[in-house]
Amino acid sequence: MKGLFVILAAATAHIVSAHYTIPDLIVNGTTSADWVYIRETANHWSNGPVTNVNDPEFRCYELDLKNTAAATGTATVSAGSTIGFKAVCTNNQAFYHPGYFSVYMSKASPAANSASAGTGQTWFKVWEDAPVFKNGALVFPSTSITSFTFTLPKSLPNGQYLIRAEQIALHSASSYGGAQFYISCAQVNVVNGGSGSPGPLVSIPGVYTGYEPGIMLNIYSFPAGYQGYQAPGPAVWRG
């Protein structure tokens, strides 16, 4: 019995260590402490992913929507700033699952720390990092990175926003529901912005069905005539 417990404990530790959270916001090279500007996620203790793209928690995966949003700070950032997210994992500080990265934003109403922020068709994609099909295999440039950054469009209008980081881990995505989504939402107030019109706008959840070829695929074996990775969701708005 003791031996079985040791085996189960070791297996559980391995499962937990195989995942991660995204608790730290990076603004112009400065990294925040955990969960200061990012809503604490329900997997803060397990590091586990979301797998149901239709679940309400797919938006930001908050520990508790109303209380978590209100307890999270809102960072002031200028349009054109370099923004990023950093992973935290017990035994490995990296996004080491192969996958597709994207960042969405939503103009928050009435404020970024409101439980209603991010509802409706308000989300637009501002950045992505997709695998490249080369020599018959998908190459994932982001594998084993510890953080990533991107530039906010200078024409982004002023106001409060949610910034949603998402990695779609594809190592077990050959069947429906096998893709693993690692998600977090930062709260920001954008200043020194422009007069751009972000879009296309989508709802989250609702942006994916889970059957998209960029979500449900076997990254180790491709069908005849495979031409490369097809990123799910809308096109990136670049300002």
Coordinates of C-alpha atoms in Angstrom, one line a residue:
M1 CA 0.0 0.0 0.0
K2 CA 2.8 2.4 0.9
G3 CA 4.5 1.6 -2.4
L4 CA 1.3 2.3 -4.3
F5 CA 1.0 5.7 -2.5
V6 CA 4.6 6.6 -3.5
I7 CA 3.8 5.7 -7.1
L8 CA 0.6 7.7 -7.2
A9 CA 2.3 10.7 -5.5
A10 CA 5.1 10.6 -8.0
A11 CA 2.6 10.4 -10.9
T12 CA 0.7 13.3 -9.4
A13 CA 3.8 15.4 -9.0
H14 CA 4.7 14.7 -12.6
I15 CA 1.3 15.8 -13.9
V16 CA 1.4 19.0 -11.9
S17 CA 4.9 19.8 -13.0
A18 CA 3.9 19.2 -16.7
H19 CA 1.7 22.3 -16.6
Y20 CA 2.0 26.0 -15.8
T21 CA 0.3 29.3 -14.9
I22 CA 0.8 32.7 -16.4
P23 CA 0.7 35.0 -13.4
D24 CA 3.2 37.8 -14.3
L25 CA 2.7 40.9 -16.5
I26 CA 5.7 42.4 -18.2
V27 CA 5.6 46.2 -19.1
N28 CA 8.5 47.7 -20.9
G29 CA 10.9 45.1 -19.4
T30 CA 9.6 45.2 -15.8
T31 CA 8.0 42.0 -14.6
S32 CA 5.3 42.2 -11.9
A33 CA 4.9 39.9 -9.0
D34 CA 2.5 37.0 -9.3
W35 CA -1.2 38.0 -9.6
V36 CA -0.7 41.8 -9.2
Y37 CA -2.2 42.8 -12.5
I38 CA -3.3 39.4 -13.7
R39 CA -6.5 37.9 -12.4
E40 CA -5.6 34.9 -10.3
T41 CA -6.6 31.7 -12.2
A42 CA -8.4 28.7 -10.9
N43 CA -5.4 26.5 -11.6
H44 CA -3.0 28.6 -9.4
W45 CA -2.5 25.5 -7.3
S46 CA -2.6 22.7 -9.9
N47 CA -1.2 24.4 -13.0
G48 CA -3.8 22.5 -15.0
P49 CA -5.2 23.6 -18.3
V50 CA -8.7 24.5 -19.6
T51 CA -10.0 22.0 -22.3
N52 CA -13.6 23.1 -22.8
V53 CA -13.7 26.0 -25.3
N54 CA -17.4 26.6 -24.5
D55 CA -17.1 26.9 -20.7
P56 CA -17.6 30.4 -19.3
E57 CA -14.2 30.0 -17.5
F58 CA -12.6 29.8 -20.9
R59 CA -12.5 33.6 -21.0
C60 CA -10.1 34.3 -18.2
Y61 CA -10.2 31.2 -16.0
E62 CA -10.5 33.3 -12.8
L63 CA -10.5 31.7 -9.4
D64 CA -13.7 33.6 -8.6
L65 CA -15.0 36.0 -11.2
K66 CA -16.5 38.8 -9.1
N67 CA -14.0 38.8 -6.3
T68 CA -10.9 38.1 -8.3
A69 CA -11.5 40.9 -10.8
A70 CA -12.1 43.4 -8.1
A71 CA -9.0 42.4 -6.1
T72 CA -6.7 42.7 -9.1
G73 CA -4.8 45.8 -9.9
T74 CA -4.9 47.7 -13.2
A75 CA -1.6 48.6 -14.8
T76 CA -1.3 51.9 -16.6
V77 CA 0.5 51.4 -20.0
S78 CA 1.0 53.6 -23.0
A79 CA 0.0 52.6 -26.5
G80 CA 3.1 51.4 -28.3
S81 CA 4.6 49.9 -25.1
T82 CA 6.1 46.5 -25.0
I83 CA 3.8 44.1 -23.1
G84 CA 4.4 40.5 -22.1
F85 CA 3.6 37.5 -19.9
K86 CA 5.7 35.2 -17.9
A87 CA 5.1 31.6 -17.0
V88 CA 5.5 30.0 -13.6
C89 CA 5.8 26.3 -13.0
T90 CA 7.0 24.4 -9.9
N91 CA 9.8 22.5 -11.6
N92 CA 10.2 24.3 -14.9
Q93 CA 9.8 28.0 -15.6
A94 CA 9.0 27.6 -19.2
F95 CA 6.2 27.1 -21.7
Y96 CA 7.6 23.8 -22.7
H97 CA 4.5 22.2 -24.4
P98 CA 4.5 22.7 -28.2
G99 CA 1.7 25.1 -29.1
Y100 CA 0.3 28.2 -30.7
F101 CA 0.4 31.5 -28.8
S102 CA -2.0 34.4 -29.2
V103 CA -3.0 37.5 -27.3
Y104 CA -6.5 39.0 -27.4
M105 CA -7.7 42.4 -26.0
S106 CA -11.2 43.6 -25.0
K107 CA -12.3 47.1 -24.2
A108 CA -13.5 46.9 -20.7
S109 CA -16.9 48.1 -19.6
P110 CA -17.4 49.7 -17.1
A111 CA -13.8 49.0 -16.0
A112 CA -11.1 46.4 -16.3
N113 CA -11.7 45.2 -12.7
S114 CA -15.4 44.7 -13.4
A115 CA -16.9 41.2 -13.5
S116 CA -18.7 42.2 -16.7
A117 CA -15.5 43.1 -18.5
G118 CA -14.9 40.9 -21.5
T119 CA -18.5 39.9 -22.1
G120 CA -20.0 40.0 -25.5
Q121 CA -18.4 40.5 -28.9
T122 CA -15.6 42.7 -27.7
W123 CA -12.4 40.7 -28.2
F124 CA -9.8 41.3 -30.9
K125 CA -6.4 39.6 -31.5
V126 CA -3.3 41.7 -31.3
W127 CA -0.5 39.1 -31.5
E128 CA 0.3 35.5 -32.4
D129 CA 3.2 33.1 -32.6
A130 CA 2.4 30.1 -34.8
P131 CA 4.3 27.0 -35.6
V132 CA 6.0 26.7 -39.0
F133 CA 5.8 23.7 -41.3
K134 CA 9.3 22.8 -42.4
N135 CA 10.7 19.6 -43.9
G136 CA 7.6 17.6 -43.1
A137 CA 7.3 18.7 -39.5
L138 CA 5.8 21.5 -37.4
V139 CA 8.5 23.7 -35.8
F140 CA 7.4 25.5 -32.7
P141 CA 9.5 28.7 -32.2
S142 CA 8.1 29.3 -28.7
T143 CA 8.9 25.9 -27.2
S144 CA 10.7 26.3 -23.9
I145 CA 10.5 30.1 -23.7
T146 CA 9.9 31.5 -20.2
S147 CA 8.1 34.6 -21.3
F148 CA 7.0 36.4 -24.4
T149 CA 6.5 40.1 -25.4
F150 CA 4.7 42.0 -28.1
T151 CA 4.1 45.7 -28.9
L152 CA 0.7 47.4 -28.3
P153 CA -0.4 49.1 -31.5
K154 CA 0.2 52.8 -31.2
S155 CA -3.3 53.5 -32.7
L156 CA -5.0 51.6 -29.9
P157 CA -7.6 53.9 -28.3
N158 CA -7.3 55.1 -24.7
G159 CA -9.3 53.2 -22.1
Q160 CA -9.3 50.2 -19.8
Y161 CA -8.8 46.8 -21.3
L162 CA -8.4 43.1 -20.5
I163 CA -5.4 41.6 -22.2
R164 CA -5.8 37.8 -22.5
A165 CA -2.8 35.6 -23.1
E166 CA -3.4 32.1 -24.5
Q167 CA -1.3 29.1 -25.3
I168 CA -2.9 26.2 -27.1
A169 CA -0.8 23.2 -26.2
L170 CA -1.0 20.7 -29.0
H171 CA 0.9 17.7 -27.7
S172 CA -2.3 15.7 -27.2
A173 CA -4.7 17.4 -29.6
S174 CA -5.4 14.6 -32.0
S175 CA -8.9 14.2 -30.7
Y176 CA -11.7 16.6 -29.7
G177 CA -11.0 18.1 -26.3
G178 CA -7.3 17.1 -26.3
A179 CA -5.9 20.5 -26.8
Q180 CA -4.8 22.2 -23.6
F181 CA -5.4 26.0 -23.1
Y182 CA -3.3 28.0 -20.7
I183 CA -4.9 31.3 -20.1
S184 CA -4.6 34.5 -18.1
C185 CA -6.1 38.0 -18.3
A186 CA -4.3 41.2 -17.3
Q187 CA -6.1 44.4 -16.4
V188 CA -4.6 47.6 -18.0
N189 CA -5.5 51.2 -18.5
V190 CA -4.1 52.4 -21.9
V191 CA -3.0 56.0 -22.2
N192 CA -1.4 58.1 -25.0
G193 CA -3.4 56.1 -27.5
G194 CA -4.7 56.7 -31.0
S195 CA -7.9 56.5 -33.0
G196 CA -7.7 53.0 -34.4
S197 CA -10.6 50.7 -34.9
P198 CA -9.6 47.3 -33.5
G199 CA -11.2 44.2 -35.1
P200 CA -12.5 41.8 -36.2
L201 CA -14.4 41.4 -32.9
V202 CA -15.2 38.1 -31.4
S203 CA -16.8 36.6 -28.3
I204 CA -14.9 34.5 -25.7
P205 CA -16.1 31.9 -25.2
G206 CA -17.5 31.5 -28.7
V207 CA -14.4 32.3 -30.8
Y208 CA -13.6 28.5 -31.2
T209 CA -15.6 25.4 -31.7
G210 CA -12.7 23.1 -30.8
Y211 CA -12.8 21.4 -34.2
E212 CA -10.6 24.0 -36.0
P213 CA -7.6 22.4 -37.8
G214 CA -5.3 24.5 -35.6
I215 CA -6.9 23.1 -32.4
M216 CA -7.7 19.5 -33.2
L217 CA -4.7 18.0 -35.0
N218 CA -2.0 15.3 -34.6
I219 CA 1.3 17.2 -34.6
Y220 CA 3.2 14.0 -35.0
S221 CA 1.5 12.6 -38.1
F222 CA 0.0 14.7 -40.9
P223 CA -2.4 13.8 -43.7
A224 CA -1.3 13.7 -47.3
G225 CA -1.1 17.1 -48.8
Y226 CA -0.8 18.9 -45.4
Q227 CA 0.3 22.5 -46.2
G228 CA 1.0 23.9 -42.7
Y229 CA -0.6 25.2 -39.5
Q230 CA -3.9 27.1 -39.7
A231 CA -4.2 29.5 -36.8
P232 CA -7.6 29.5 -35.2
G233 CA -9.6 32.7 -34.5
P234 CA -9.6 36.0 -36.2
A235 CA -6.8 37.8 -38.0
V236 CA -4.4 39.9 -35.9
W237 CA -5.2 43.6 -35.7
R238 CA -2.0 45.5 -36.1
G239 CA -3.3 49.0 -35.8

